[in-house]
PDB file of C-alpha atoms in Angstrom:
ATOM      1  CA  ASP A   1      54.067  53.801  66.620  1.00  0.00           C
ATOM      2  CA  GLY A   2      54.840  53.312  62.950  1.00  0.00           C
ATOM      3  CA  GLY A   3      52.587  54.487  60.151  1.00  0.00           C
ATOM      4  CA  ILE A   4      51.815  56.955  57.454  1.00  0.00           C
ATOM      5  CA  THR A   5      50.616  60.459  58.116  1.00  0.00           C
ATOM      6  CA  GLN A   6      48.978  62.798  55.652  1.00  0.00           C
ATOM      7  CA  SER A   7      48.212  66.488  56.153  1.00  0.00           C
ATOM      8  CA  PRO A   8      46.032  68.378  56.075  1.00  0.00           C
ATOM      9  CA  LYS A   9      42.925  66.210  56.427  1.00  0.00           C
ATOM     10  CA  TYR A  10      40.862  68.796  54.496  1.00  0.00           C
ATOM     11  CA  LEU A  11      42.149  71.307  52.014  1.00  0.00           C
ATOM     12  CA  PHE A  12      40.373  74.018  50.072  1.00  0.00           C
ATOM     13  CA  ARG A  13      41.898  75.668  47.032  1.00  0.00           C
ATOM     14  CA  LYS A  14      40.869  78.397  44.768  1.00  0.00           C
ATOM     15  CA  GLU A  15      40.995  77.785  41.045  1.00  0.00           C
ATOM     16  CA  GLY A  16      44.411  78.637  39.597  1.00  0.00           C
ATOM     17  CA  GLN A  17      46.306  77.916  42.757  1.00  0.00           C
ATOM     18  CA  ASN A  18      48.874  75.172  43.319  1.00  0.00           C
ATOM     19  CA  VAL A  19      48.585  73.211  46.547  1.00  0.00           C
ATOM     20  CA  THR A  20      50.981  70.653  48.169  1.00  0.00           C
ATOM     21  CA  LEU A  21      49.762  67.578  50.065  1.00  0.00           C
ATOM     22  CA  SER A  22      52.089  66.164  52.626  1.00  0.00           C
ATOM     23  CA  CYS A  23      52.865  62.435  53.129  1.00  0.00           C
ATOM     24  CA  GLU A  24      55.316  61.105  55.721  1.00  0.00           C
ATOM     25  CA  GLN A  25      56.083  57.544  56.709  1.00  0.00           C
ATOM     26  CA  ASN A  26      58.227  56.080  59.479  1.00  0.00           C
ATOM     27  CA  LEU A  27      57.989  52.472  58.326  1.00  0.00           C
ATOM     28  CA  ASN A  28      61.403  52.554  56.672  1.00  0.00           C
ATOM     29  CA  HIS A  29      59.724  51.654  53.388  1.00  0.00           C
ATOM     30  CA  ASP A  30      61.538  52.233  50.050  1.00  0.00           C
ATOM     31  CA  ALA A  31      58.440  52.585  47.835  1.00  0.00           C
ATOM     32  CA  MET A  32      55.777  55.283  48.085  1.00  0.00           C
ATOM     33  CA  TYR A  33      52.652  56.016  46.051  1.00  0.00           C
ATOM     34  CA  TRP A  34      49.954  58.616  45.493  1.00  0.00           C
ATOM     35  CA  TYR A  35      46.424  57.643  44.511  1.00  0.00           C
ATOM     36  CA  ARG A  36      43.306  59.608  43.684  1.00  0.00           C
ATOM     37  CA  GLN A  37      39.887  58.374  44.710  1.00  0.00           C
ATOM     38  CA  ASP A  38      36.646  59.650  43.141  1.00  0.00           C
ATOM     39  CA  PRO A  39      33.140  58.625  44.150  1.00  0.00           C
ATOM     40  CA  GLY A  40      32.086  55.288  42.694  1.00  0.00           C
ATOM     41  CA  GLN A  41      35.528  54.532  41.284  1.00  0.00           C
ATOM     42  CA  GLY A  42      38.465  52.553  42.414  1.00  0.00           C
ATOM     43  CA  LEU A  43      41.778  54.174  43.283  1.00  0.00           C
ATOM     44  CA  ARG A  44      43.850  55.462  40.406  1.00  0.00           C
ATOM     45  CA  LEU A  45      47.664  55.822  40.602  1.00  0.00           C
ATOM     46  CA  ILE A  46      49.106  59.284  40.134  1.00  0.00           C
ATOM     47  CA  TYR A  47      52.846  58.850  40.817  1.00  0.00           C
ATOM     48  CA  TYR A  48      55.083  56.314  42.565  1.00  0.00           C
ATOM     49  CA  SER A  49      58.631  56.236  43.745  1.00  0.00           C
ATOM     50  CA  GLN A  50      60.866  53.280  44.265  1.00  0.00           C
ATOM     51  CA  ILE A  51      63.755  55.034  45.870  1.00  0.00           C
ATOM     52  CA  VAL A  52      64.932  58.541  46.915  1.00  0.00           C
ATOM     53  CA  ASN A  53      65.358  60.995  44.043  1.00  0.00           C
ATOM     54  CA  ASP A  54      63.517  58.743  41.609  1.00  0.00           C
ATOM     55  CA  PHE A  55      59.847  58.649  40.730  1.00  0.00           C
ATOM     56  CA  GLN A  56      57.570  57.491  37.857  1.00  0.00           C
ATOM     57  CA  LYS A  57      54.297  58.614  36.399  1.00  0.00           C
ATOM     58  CA  GLY A  58      51.250  56.489  37.073  1.00  0.00           C
ATOM     59  CA  ASP A  59      48.021  56.310  35.091  1.00  0.00           C
ATOM     60  CA  ILE A  60      46.839  59.969  35.709  1.00  0.00           C
ATOM     61  CA  ALA A  61      49.978  62.043  36.296  1.00  0.00           C
ATOM     62  CA  GLU A  62      48.934  65.103  34.208  1.00  0.00           C
ATOM     63  CA  GLY A  63      48.522  68.213  36.340  1.00  0.00           C
ATOM     64  CA  TYR A  64      50.430  66.696  39.273  1.00  0.00           C
ATOM     65  CA  SER A  65      54.075  66.784  40.407  1.00  0.00           C
ATOM     66  CA  VAL A  66      56.018  65.077  43.170  1.00  0.00           C
ATOM     67  CA  SER A  67      59.451  65.017  44.728  1.00  0.00           C
ATOM     68  CA  ARG A  68      61.268  62.405  46.807  1.00  0.00           C
ATOM     69  CA  GLU A  69      64.219  64.126  48.514  1.00  0.00           C
ATOM     70  CA  LYS A  70      63.989  62.028  51.639  1.00  0.00           C
ATOM     71  CA  LYS A  71      63.054  58.373  52.144  1.00  0.00           C
ATOM     72  CA  GLU A  72      60.272  59.137  54.574  1.00  0.00           C
ATOM     73  CA  SER A  73      58.636  61.974  52.587  1.00  0.00           C
ATOM     74  CA  PHE A  74      56.734  62.062  49.229  1.00  0.00           C
ATOM     75  CA  PRO A  75      54.827  65.326  48.811  1.00  0.00           C
ATOM     76  CA  LEU A  76      52.292  65.770  46.024  1.00  0.00           C
ATOM     77  CA  THR A  77      51.657  69.084  44.327  1.00  0.00           C
ATOM     78  CA  VAL A  78      48.352  69.617  42.608  1.00  0.00           C
ATOM     79  CA  THR A  79      48.955  72.294  39.970  1.00  0.00           C
ATOM     80  CA  SER A  80      46.538  74.683  38.298  1.00  0.00           C
ATOM     81  CA  ALA A  81      46.910  72.441  35.151  1.00  0.00           C
ATOM     82  CA  GLN A  82      44.878  69.739  36.838  1.00  0.00           C
ATOM     83  CA  LYS A  83      41.406  70.307  35.369  1.00  0.00           C
ATOM     84  CA  ASN A  84      39.330  68.503  38.000  1.00  0.00           C
ATOM     85  CA  PRO A  85      41.342  68.289  41.199  1.00  0.00           C
ATOM     86  CA  THR A  86      38.492  67.848  43.706  1.00  0.00           C
ATOM     87  CA  ALA A  87      39.000  64.359  45.098  1.00  0.00           C
ATOM     88  CA  PHE A  88      40.246  62.256  47.999  1.00  0.00           C
ATOM     89  CA  TYR A  89      43.965  61.740  47.839  1.00  0.00           C
ATOM     90  CA  LEU A  90      45.632  58.733  49.440  1.00  0.00           C
ATOM     91  CA  CYS A  91      49.313  58.117  50.023  1.00  0.00           C
ATOM     92  CA  ALA A  92      50.739  54.653  50.487  1.00  0.00           C
ATOM     93  CA  SER A  93      54.028  52.902  51.048  1.00  0.00           C
ATOM     94  CA  SER A  94      55.513  49.424  50.781  1.00  0.00           C
ATOM     95  CA  LEU A  95      58.842  47.785  51.522  1.00  0.00           C
ATOM     96  CA  SER A  96      59.841  47.715  47.922  1.00  0.00           C
ATOM     97  CA  LEU A  97      58.536  47.604  44.387  1.00  0.00           C
ATOM     98  CA  ALA A  98      60.487  44.529  43.551  1.00  0.00           C
ATOM     99  CA  ASP A  99      58.210  42.046  45.358  1.00  0.00           C
ATOM    100  CA  ASN A 100      54.615  41.783  44.340  1.00  0.00           C
ATOM    101  CA  THR A 101      53.713  40.056  47.587  1.00  0.00           C
ATOM    102  CA  ASP A 102      54.494  43.248  49.535  1.00  0.00           C
ATOM    103  CA  THR A 103      51.536  44.978  51.140  1.00  0.00           C
ATOM    104  CA  GLN A 104      50.873  48.654  50.529  1.00  0.00           C
ATOM    105  CA  TYR A 105      49.937  50.547  53.653  1.00  0.00           C
ATOM    106  CA  PHE A 106      47.813  53.623  53.339  1.00  0.00           C
ATOM    107  CA  GLY A 107      47.564  56.926  55.074  1.00  0.00           C
ATOM    108  CA  PRO A 108      44.288  58.474  56.302  1.00  0.00           C
ATOM    109  CA  GLY A 109      43.861  60.614  53.137  1.00  0.00           C
ATOM    110  CA  THR A 110      43.473  64.323  52.307  1.00  0.00           C
ATOM    111  CA  ARG A 111      40.191  65.617  50.910  1.00  0.00           C
ATOM    112  CA  LEU A 112      40.876  68.438  48.402  1.00  0.00           C
ATOM    113  CA  THR A 113      38.083  70.704  47.342  1.00  0.00           C
ATOM    114  CA  VAL A 114      38.466  73.406  44.713  1.00  0.00           C
ATOM    115  CA  LEU A 115      36.220  76.379  45.259  1.00  0.00           C
TER     116      LEU A 115
ATOM    117  CA  GLY B   1      46.523  44.556  30.941  1.00  0.00           C
ATOM    118  CA  ASN B   2      45.425  43.869  34.489  1.00  0.00           C
ATOM    119  CA  SER B   3      41.873  44.454  35.659  1.00  0.00           C
ATOM    120  CA  VAL B   4      39.656  43.691  38.653  1.00  0.00           C
ATOM    121  CA  THR B   5      35.928  43.320  38.536  1.00  0.00           C
ATOM    122  CA  GLN B   6      33.945  43.539  41.738  1.00  0.00           C
ATOM    123  CA  MET B   7      30.345  42.882  42.653  1.00  0.00           C
ATOM    124  CA  GLU B   8      28.249  46.029  42.175  1.00  0.00           C
ATOM    125  CA  GLY B   9      27.003  47.613  45.308  1.00  0.00           C
ATOM    126  CA  PRO B  10      25.619  48.764  47.531  1.00  0.00           C
ATOM    127  CA  VAL B  11      25.017  45.687  49.522  1.00  0.00           C
ATOM    128  CA  THR B  12      22.678  45.790  52.588  1.00  0.00           C
ATOM    129  CA  LEU B  13      22.439  42.808  54.930  1.00  0.00           C
ATOM    130  CA  SER B  14      20.993  42.178  58.379  1.00  0.00           C
ATOM    131  CA  GLU B  15      23.356  41.573  61.299  1.00  0.00           C
ATOM    132  CA  GLU B  16      24.533  37.897  61.511  1.00  0.00           C
ATOM    133  CA  ALA B  17      23.811  37.277  57.855  1.00  0.00           C
ATOM    134  CA  PHE B  18      26.331  35.486  55.514  1.00  0.00           C
ATOM    135  CA  LEU B  19      28.383  37.751  53.304  1.00  0.00           C
ATOM    136  CA  THR B  20      29.859  37.174  49.908  1.00  0.00           C
ATOM    137  CA  ILE B  21      31.450  39.887  47.762  1.00  0.00           C
ATOM    138  CA  ASN B  22      32.501  38.598  44.367  1.00  0.00           C
ATOM    139  CA  CYS B  23      35.819  39.533  42.801  1.00  0.00           C
ATOM    140  CA  THR B  24      37.287  38.328  39.549  1.00  0.00           C
ATOM    141  CA  TYR B  25      40.494  39.408  37.877  1.00  0.00           C
ATOM    142  CA  THR B  26      42.367  39.466  34.601  1.00  0.00           C
ATOM    143  CA  ALA B  27      46.087  39.243  34.692  1.00  0.00           C
ATOM    144  CA  THR B  28      49.021  37.474  33.113  1.00  0.00           C
ATOM    145  CA  GLY B  29      51.268  35.370  35.230  1.00  0.00           C
ATOM    146  CA  TYR B  30      50.723  34.982  38.952  1.00  0.00           C
ATOM    147  CA  PRO B  31      49.453  38.092  40.676  1.00  0.00           C
ATOM    148  CA  SER B  32      49.066  38.657  44.410  1.00  0.00           C
ATOM    149  CA  LEU B  33      45.495  39.411  45.471  1.00  0.00           C
ATOM    150  CA  PHE B  34      44.303  41.693  48.226  1.00  0.00           C
ATOM    151  CA  TRP B  35      41.127  42.811  49.969  1.00  0.00           C
ATOM    152  CA  TYR B  36      41.238  46.292  51.504  1.00  0.00           C
ATOM    153  CA  VAL B  37      38.575  47.943  53.648  1.00  0.00           C
ATOM    154  CA  GLN B  38      37.739  51.605  53.865  1.00  0.00           C
ATOM    155  CA  TYR B  39      35.717  52.997  56.797  1.00  0.00           C
ATOM    156  CA  PRO B  40      33.952  56.327  56.322  1.00  0.00           C
ATOM    157  CA  GLY B  41      36.365  59.270  55.962  1.00  0.00           C
ATOM    158  CA  GLU B  42      39.471  57.071  56.375  1.00  0.00           C
ATOM    159  CA  GLY B  43      42.209  55.580  54.280  1.00  0.00           C
ATOM    160  CA  LEU B  44      42.402  51.950  53.213  1.00  0.00           C
ATOM    161  CA  GLN B  45      43.366  49.142  55.583  1.00  0.00           C
ATOM    162  CA  LEU B  46      44.566  45.757  54.474  1.00  0.00           C
ATOM    163  CA  LEU B  47      42.016  43.114  55.347  1.00  0.00           C
ATOM    164  CA  LEU B  48      43.681  40.062  53.882  1.00  0.00           C
ATOM    165  CA  LYS B  49      45.862  38.856  51.025  1.00  0.00           C
ATOM    166  CA  ALA B  50      46.894  35.742  49.154  1.00  0.00           C
ATOM    167  CA  THR B  51      50.060  35.453  47.079  1.00  0.00           C
ATOM    168  CA  LYS B  52      49.682  32.126  45.222  1.00  0.00           C
ATOM    169  CA  ALA B  53      46.998  29.839  43.930  1.00  0.00           C
ATOM    170  CA  ASP B  54      44.848  27.999  46.492  1.00  0.00           C
ATOM    171  CA  ASP B  55      46.102  30.236  49.372  1.00  0.00           C
ATOM    172  CA  LYS B  56      43.422  31.347  51.719  1.00  0.00           C
ATOM    173  CA  GLY B  57      43.714  34.729  53.363  1.00  0.00           C
ATOM    174  CA  SER B  58      41.813  35.328  56.554  1.00  0.00           C
ATOM    175  CA  ASN B  59      41.389  38.105  59.101  1.00  0.00           C
ATOM    176  CA  LYS B  60      38.678  39.209  61.551  1.00  0.00           C
ATOM    177  CA  GLY B  61      36.320  36.412  60.445  1.00  0.00           C
ATOM    178  CA  PHE B  62      36.740  37.293  56.741  1.00  0.00           C
ATOM    179  CA  GLU B  63      38.136  34.777  54.268  1.00  0.00           C
ATOM    180  CA  ALA B  64      39.051  34.682  50.591  1.00  0.00           C
ATOM    181  CA  THR B  65      40.616  31.870  48.594  1.00  0.00           C
ATOM    182  CA  TYR B  66      42.839  32.545  45.537  1.00  0.00           C
ATOM    183  CA  ARG B  67      41.242  30.454  42.738  1.00  0.00           C
ATOM    184  CA  LYS B  68      43.420  30.511  39.665  1.00  0.00           C
ATOM    185  CA  GLU B  69      41.133  28.207  37.654  1.00  0.00           C
ATOM    186  CA  THR B  70      38.206  30.649  37.968  1.00  0.00           C
ATOM    187  CA  THR B  71      40.404  33.808  38.299  1.00  0.00           C
ATOM    188  CA  SER B  72      38.491  34.707  41.466  1.00  0.00           C
ATOM    189  CA  PHE B  73      39.106  35.952  44.984  1.00  0.00           C
ATOM    190  CA  HIS B  74      35.639  36.203  46.583  1.00  0.00           C
ATOM    191  CA  LEU B  75      35.367  37.695  50.061  1.00  0.00           C
ATOM    192  CA  GLU B  76      33.209  35.800  52.603  1.00  0.00           C
ATOM    193  CA  LYS B  77      32.192  36.187  56.244  1.00  0.00           C
ATOM    194  CA  GLY B  78      29.861  33.785  58.078  1.00  0.00           C
ATOM    195  CA  SER B  79      28.166  36.306  60.380  1.00  0.00           C
ATOM    196  CA  VAL B  80      28.431  40.053  59.723  1.00  0.00           C
ATOM    197  CA  GLN B  81      28.237  42.781  62.393  1.00  0.00           C
ATOM    198  CA  VAL B  82      27.206  46.374  62.188  1.00  0.00           C
ATOM    199  CA  SER B  83      30.861  47.344  62.572  1.00  0.00           C
ATOM    200  CA  ASP B  84      31.623  45.670  59.243  1.00  0.00           C
ATOM    201  CA  SER B  85      29.812  48.450  57.409  1.00  0.00           C
ATOM    202  CA  ALA B  86      32.407  49.955  55.042  1.00  0.00           C
ATOM    203  CA  VAL B  87      33.625  49.914  51.427  1.00  0.00           C
ATOM    204  CA  TYR B  88      35.557  46.878  50.333  1.00  0.00           C
ATOM    205  CA  PHE B  89      38.105  46.932  47.511  1.00  0.00           C
ATOM    206  CA  CYS B  90      39.547  43.942  45.761  1.00  0.00           C
ATOM    207  CA  ALA B  91      43.032  44.536  44.212  1.00  0.00           C
ATOM    208  CA  LEU B  92      45.946  42.802  42.577  1.00  0.00           C
ATOM    209  CA  VAL B  93      49.670  43.368  42.003  1.00  0.00           C
ATOM    210  CA  ASN B  94      51.349  41.611  39.188  1.00  0.00           C
ATOM    211  CA  PHE B  95      55.035  40.903  39.217  1.00  0.00           C
ATOM    212  CA  GLY B  96      56.904  43.524  37.139  1.00  0.00           C
ATOM    213  CA  ASN B  97      53.918  45.848  37.086  1.00  0.00           C
ATOM    214  CA  GLU B  98      54.697  47.546  40.391  1.00  0.00           C
ATOM    215  CA  LYS B  99      51.279  48.932  41.181  1.00  0.00           C
ATOM    216  CA  LEU B 100      47.960  47.915  42.688  1.00  0.00           C
ATOM    217  CA  THR B 101      45.047  47.559  40.323  1.00  0.00           C
ATOM    218  CA  PHE B 102      41.770  48.163  42.166  1.00  0.00           C
ATOM    219  CA  GLY B 103      38.258  47.177  41.649  1.00  0.00           C
ATOM    220  CA  THR B 104      35.627  49.932  41.932  1.00  0.00           C
ATOM    221  CA  GLY B 105      34.745  49.030  45.469  1.00  0.00           C
ATOM    222  CA  THR B 106      31.564  47.565  47.111  1.00  0.00           C
ATOM    223  CA  ARG B 107      29.744  49.502  49.768  1.00  0.00           C
ATOM    224  CA  LEU B 108      28.426  47.220  52.524  1.00  0.00           C
ATOM    225  CA  THR B 109      25.830  48.338  55.055  1.00  0.00           C
ATOM    226  CA  ILE B 110      24.802  46.082  57.939  1.00  0.00           C
ATOM    227  CA  ILE B 111      21.536  46.874  59.708  1.00  0.00           C
ATOM    228  CA  PRO B 112      20.816  45.736  63.268  1.00  0.00           C
TER     229      PRO B 112
END
């Protein structure tokens, strides 16, 4: 049963702490993405990765970091430098970045709340 | 740059009503166009897509036609059900831009 899993579903963080959100896919996709969703807004791209050991900043990368050590995994770290981290975080993947007809498939999301 | 403008919500309809959610876009070249649906507390699911002008995407009774002359990709359904209540996002990917550009989403509520 192929798909994208994200954990945890809900995450609470104290101010000043770093937290890492997990994203795993077994679709054999090359490209992976992290988006942030805020109420009343569309999704905004944080980071994306076209291939293992390579990733690029999206539109709102400040205060976030990622790694891509394995094809199936793309964890996102929300650092204490992110000023307003409370949001719904969505991970996605697609076959490749080279074809704009490819569909991005999304995980179920992680809701992060800073206390 | 690329942008997507969606019909402001929320939209409330009675069951079996006709649905239209407007979506227009700005992009150079020939983007691919998508409609995604998000049910409460969940991630996004692809509803339908079209990759070239005059293509019609369809799924679960929903349809949208890629109109290059009007730069539009309006979502329609002939008879909505309570289970269609969700947030709908229009999005595009432009060749060489590598990322989805989303509209702000339209919340749809269907009442019995």
